Amino acid sequence: MSANTFGHLFRVTTFGESHGPAIGGVIDGCPAGLPIDLAFIASEMRRRKPGQSSITTPRVEDDEVEILSGVFEGRSTGTPIGFLIKNKDQKSSDYDALKDVFRPGHADFTYNAKYGIRDHRGSGRASARETAARVFAGAIAKLYLLQKGISVSAYVHSVHEIAIEKPLETLDLSLTEQSIVRCPDAETADKMIALIEKMRDEGDSVGGTIVCVCKGVPAGLGEPVFDKLHAQLGHAILSINAVKGFEIGDGFASTLRKGSENNDSIRNGIASNHDGGIQGGISNGKDIIFKAALKPVSTISKQQTTTDIVGNTISLEAKGRHDPCVLPRAVPIVEAMAALVIMDNYLLNKVQKETI
Amino acid sequence: MSANTFGHLFRVTTFGESHGPAIGGVIDGCPAGLPIDLAFIASEMRRRKPGQSSITTPRVEDDEVEILSGVFEGRSTGTPIGFLIKNKDQKSSDYDALKDVFRPGHADFTYNAKYGIRDHRGSGRASARETAARVFAGAIAKLYLLQKGISVSAYVHSVHEIAIEKPLETLDLSLTEQSIVRCPDAETADKMIALIEKMRDEGDSVGGTIVCVCKGVPAGLGEPVFDKLHAQLGHAILSINAVKGFEIGDGFASTLRKGSENNDSIRNGIASNHDGGIQGGISNGKDIIFKAALKPVSTISKQQTTTDIVGNTISLEAKGRHDPCVLPRAVPIVEAMAALVIMDNYLLNKVQKETI
Amino acid sequence: MSANTFGHLFRVTTFGESHGPAIGGVIDGCPAGLPIDLAFIASEMRRRKPGQSSITTPRVEDDEVEILSGVFEGRSTGTPIGFLIKNKDQKSSDYDALKDVFRPGHADFTYNAKYGIRDHRGSGRASARETAARVFAGAIAKLYLLQKGISVSAYVHSVHEIAIEKPLETLDLSLTEQSIVRCPDAETADKMIALIEKMRDEGDSVGGTIVCVCKGVPAGLGEPVFDKLHAQLGHAILSINAVKGFEIGDGFASTLRKGSENNDSIRNGIASNHDGGIQGGISNGKDIIFKAALKPVSTISKQQTTTDIVGNTISLEAKGRHDPCVLPRAVPIVEAMAALVIMDNYLLNKVQKETI
Amino acid sequence: MSANTFGHLFRVTTFGESHGPAIGGVIDGCPAGLPIDLAFIASEMRRRKPGQSSITTPRVEDDEVEILSGVFEGRSTGTPIGFLIKNKDQKSSDYDALKDVFRPGHADFTYNAKYGIRDHRGSGRASARETAARVFAGAIAKLYLLQKGISVSAYVHSVHEIAIEKPLETLDLSLTEQSIVRCPDAETADKMIALIEKMRDEGDSVGGTIVCVCKGVPAGLGEPVFDKLHAQLGHAILSINAVKGFEIGDGFASTLRKGSENNDSIRNGIASNHDGGIQGGISNGKDIIFKAALKPVSTISKQQTTTDIVGNTISLEAKGRHDPCVLPRAVPIVEAMAALVIMDNYLLNKVQKETI
C-alpha cells in the first residue's frame, strides 16, 4: 500500500497539510544526470498557484519550491530529491467554526470515520494544496520526457454546459496558456469566464471537463494486464481532488458505436484513434488522449445544512477563500499526473525486451 | 511495478495465455481461517465462462478451478492459494493466418512493439480468458466480504443505445441473473438481447455500460491522496479488457450541476449520493456506485483492412469464435475487480487507527 | 508486503505445501526474447532434488517443472511464466501423529500462533520443498546473467567443525559438482561425507557454512540506502530455511582488523577485497563474495521432549525421511537466491543513469 | 524497487546529503491517534548525534527534528509525517581535494560507476548522516511498540578484539546508556574506550559487534517464505553503513552444534533460545536476539594510496572530522532499524488471521 507514494521506478512521496508549516515530498528514482531547469519548474508552479487571476481564489501563495537534495551542480544525482513548499497565507481562524462540523461534499466526515482525528484547518491533508507537490514532481518528469520528444498538454474542454464544439484536431493547444480559464478556443473561453464570474458572485461553484493530449509517446509503453497504461492514467487522474470520471479515447461515446465503426486500424497515415493511443493496455504510437470530469468544488458561500460531530443539524456558510471553478488551476495538475505515469512506464519499458 | 499482480494486502498474481496448457495464479494475503465455499466459487466461474447462452461465444470451456495450496480442511491457511484453470477447447489453427497480422482494435501491434515476440494464438496473454483468474480471486474476496455484510452487485445498464431508463433505486438487482444479458429490467433486457442477436448475425459487435453497486461498505475505507478509493476502483475496472471509461457516482453528469446542487450532505436518512459513496477518497458509508464503459469488442467477422508485420496492407475476416457483446460476461469480472479493491482496503483499514 | 513474492523488476511469486498436489509459482518481469534452455533448467533442478546421493534424504522426487505460460517457441515472451512442480512421493501418514504436536526447532508452533490453522503434513508451507520453486526461478535468472557474462557459484565451505582451510583463490570451483557434498576440495569433502554419514546413522543432524562467489558483476549495481546490494543479498539468503547468519566479504572477521588494514583500495590489479565486492551498497566490479551459516536441520530421529497444542509434554521421535545435513542440497538454493538479486539489480541499473 | 523507502505498512522514505541544506523524510502509515512524545524523540536523536563524547567525531550538530505534518495537537493523524533535520556544521572545503578522488573503502568509486555524477562533499548521500532520519523514524516506531509492551535494546558487544565475556543473561542492559561506548559491562567498556582513544590518536579506526535484544514481541510476527522476520531484520541491519555481517540467535556458532544439541523446544520456562526468538521466519514469543558486525570505519587519517577519476595513483590523508569507532553511535541506529521491522510486522499481523 502506497497511500502517499505514486509510481514504481520514478516515485513521488508527498506530505503536508494546508495549514501546517510546509508541504513537500521526496522524488526517488530520477535518473542521474538530468539537467534540472529551475525556471521551467517555477513556471509550472505558477500555473497552479492561487491568486493567479480574477477567477481563482484570492489567496496569495508564491508556491516557491526549495530543493533540499538530489541535485548537484544543476543535474540530478540519482539520489532522492527532497523538496519543500512553505505555507504562507493561511488564515487558520477562518476554520475555527468548522472544527466539529462536517461540510457537505468534503472529506471532513470520512477522515473522521477513518482516523478519529483530523487537522480541520483548511481541509488539512484533504486540501488541494497537496497537489502543489504533484506539480513539482510532474515538472521533473516533463523535463525528462521533453528530452525524449514527449509532450503532455491539457486544457479545459468544458465548464458546466459550456463546451468547446470544434474537433480536437482543429484546436491550437499553444493558445491554452493565453486564456485565464486555460481553454484554447477564445470564444468558448470568454463564455466560460463569464459563467465562472457569475458563480463567484452568487457564491456557488461549477465543474467541467479537462482533455489531455500526450504527443510523441513511443509504441510499447504500458503493461498488459492489471497495469494497463490507461488504468494507470485513470488511477492517476482519479486521484486528483474533485475528479469523478475518466475516459480514454472515445470512452463512453465508444459504447454508441459498432465494432466495425470503432476499430482502429494500424494503417499508417489514415488510421482513426478511437482508442486514444492505447490498445491492450499498451501505447500504439498515436497521441494518447483522455478526458477527466471534475465535479463543482464543494466549498461554496451559499448557506447549506449539514451535521456536526455529535449529530446536531447545522446551518453552514463557508468563510474560506475558494475557487468558484477549479478547472483552470487543475490543468497543470492533470498534466503532472499524466507525466508521472508516462515517465514511469518509459523507464520500465527499457528493461522489458532483451536485445541480444 | 506489479504488472501481473493486483492488490496490496490481498494480492492476486495471474499467468497464462489462452492457448497454452492452462491459466492460473496465486492469491497471497488471504487471512487464515476463511471458509472456502467451493460451490459458490464454481457458480461465480459459470457466470463468466464461454458458451453460457445463445448471445455469448459458442466456445465450450468448463473453467473448472483446481486449488493447489493454501486451503486445508475447508479453510484458508494464510499461505498462498495457488490455482489452475486448464485450457481445453482451443482451436489454435484458427489463428494460423493471424501470426503476422495486426488485427484492428487489438493488442497485436502493441505487444509486438513492446516485446518483439508474442504468442499470437487466441490473442495470447491479451485474451479476455485471463479474466477467469480474476473471477476466481474475486470469489474468494466476496466470501470474505459477505462475512462482513458487504455485497458487490453489477449489471448491464446499457447496450449500444439501449439503456435502462428507470432510476437505480427502483431496480431489483436480484433479478440480474435471471436474464442472459444480465440486465435486471426485463423489458430493457429483451431489447438488448434482440440487438446482440442482430449484431451476431451481421458479424458485428456492440459495447455498452455496466453499473456496479457495493452495499454495506463501512465508512472509512480508502486512502486520502494517490490511492483514493475511487482511484483504486478506476484502476481496477479500467484494467478489464474493452473498458474505456469509468465514473464514480454521477461522474460526467456532475459537471452539469452547480456546487449547491451537487454537494452531498451528511444528514442521516435524507442525504443524496451524487458522490457515489466516496468523499475525499474515503468511503462514507453510503452505497458505492460506479459505471464502466466497454467499447464494442474488436473481434468481428466483417471484412476489415489492416497491416501485417512487414507493412503490407491485408484484408482480414476473423475466424475465431467470439462474443458479439462482452457485457453479459463482463458483469462478474467487474464485480470481481471491485471486490478485490474493497477487501484490500478493508484489511488495510484495520491497522490505520490506534485504539489505545 | 510481499510475503511470497521476491524481487522488484524480476519477481517470483511461489505457492505450495509439501503434501498438496503441487508447488509452483509465477515469474513476472522476465525480459522478452530470452532463450529458455530447458536442459539447463532440468540440471539445476536435479542439483536440489531429494534422493540425489547417499547423504541426502531417500525421498524420491523428480522435481520436473511444467512451464505453463510465458514461453513461446523457445523464448520468453515478456508475459508471466507460470510453472508447476507436482508433489509425488508424499507419505502423509508419516505425519498423522504430528497433527497436534510442536516439533522442536520447527515452525509448527509459530505457524499455529500466527494463523491458528496449519497444514501439518510434511511441515506444510514451511517445508524446504518450497525452495524447488526458487531454484527454477534462479535458473531463469542464471540464463539471463550468463548472457551478460555473470556467473554465480556456491559451495560447501564447512560442515560442523570440518572446514576448507585453503584460501578461496586457490580453489577450483569447477570441481564443486564432482563431490556429493558439493565441496570443491576433495580431501575436505571426504571428511564431510564421513561425518554426515555418521550423523545419519546416529539419527542426528549437522549444519555448516556455504560460500558464494559471483563473477563478472559490473560496477554500479545496487542501491545506496535501504536496499544496499548486500542488504538485498542478506535478505535473500536469510530467507532460506535453516540459514541463521550472513556475511558479505570478510564479515565478522573484519571487526578484528583496523581501518588501515581493512580498507580496500581501488587500484587496478593489486586491490584487496575485504568488502566482498560491494562498497556503499553498490558493486565495485570485483567478485561478490558472501557466506551463509546454516543450523543443523531440526528434524532428527533421536528422541526429543516437546509440547502439544494443549500444553501436554510429549516425547517425540521423528518418522519422516530427512536429510542429516542440508548443505549439499542448499548450494543451488543459495545460488538461485543470489542470481535473483543480481538480475533484479542488473535490470534496475539500466534506468538509473541518463545517457543523453 | 524502494531504494530510499523502508517498510510495507509503516514506511519511511528519506532524502538528503550531508552537505546540502537538510536531510529529512516522510513517514507514511503511522496509525492515527498515537501520542508523539517530543522529549523522547529528542533523547533518541541525542544518542546518535556527533560530538556527544570524547570518543566520537568532534563535529557539532544538534540534530533537531522539525516535524512538518501528520501530527496535530500531540497525536499522529494518520497522514504522512514530513520531517527535516537541518545540516549546520558542514565544512565543505574539507572535501575540495576529494572531488575527483576515490577514497579506499568508501562509496566514492561505486557511486561514480552507478550514476556518473556525485555530490562528493562529506560523502554525499553515502554519509552516515543519513541515519539520523532512521533514528527519528525508529523513535516513532518505539513509541508505538512501547504501548504494546515491546522494547528494543542494543549495546556494543565487542570492539576489535575486546568483547564482553559474560553471558547475555547476566548483563543489565539498563546500564548501556551510562557508558560513552554503550557497553553495559563497565570493565569491558573501559578497555573499549582506551582502545578507541588509542586508535583516534593513531589516526586509525576499529570496528566491532553490536547485539540487539527485543523483548515482549508476541508470537506470530513475521512471514513464512521470502520475508522471514530475521530476513527482514537482516536486510534492515545490513543496510546500515559499515555493517558487514548479521546473525540471528546463535548464527554462525549454531553450525558447530548437532541438531540434538541445537533444537529449541517449546516447553514453557525451560526452553533454550538458540534460534534467537524466530522459527520458520515467525517470532515464537521469546526474546529476539541478533548480532551485527561493523567493519572499521573507512575514513582514517593515516596516509593511504588510491586512484583518482582518471586513473592516477594518489596518496591520500583524510582531513574530515571522523569517528575512530562508529559503534557507540550505531547502537541507536540498530535499535531504530529493528523497531521499524517489528512495528511493520506487528501491523501486518493484525490482518492475517480471521477471527470470525
PDB file of N, CA and C in Angstrom, chain C residues 95 204 239:
ATOM      1  N   TYR C  95       2.903 -38.267   9.052  1.00  0.00           N
ATOM      2  CA  TYR C  95       2.741 -37.060   9.847  1.00  0.00           C
ATOM      3  C   TYR C  95       1.481 -37.059  10.707  1.00  0.00           C
ATOM      4  N   ASP C 204      21.044 -38.074  13.960  1.00  0.00           N
ATOM      5  CA  ASP C 204      21.251 -36.669  14.332  1.00  0.00           C
ATOM      6  C   ASP C 204      21.473 -35.832  13.062  1.00  0.00           C
ATOM      7  N   SER C 239      16.411 -15.797   3.978  1.00  0.00           N
ATOM      8  CA  SER C 239      15.059 -16.324   3.788  1.00  0.00           C
ATOM      9  C   SER C 239      15.055 -17.809   3.442  1.00  0.00           C
TER      10      SER C 239
END
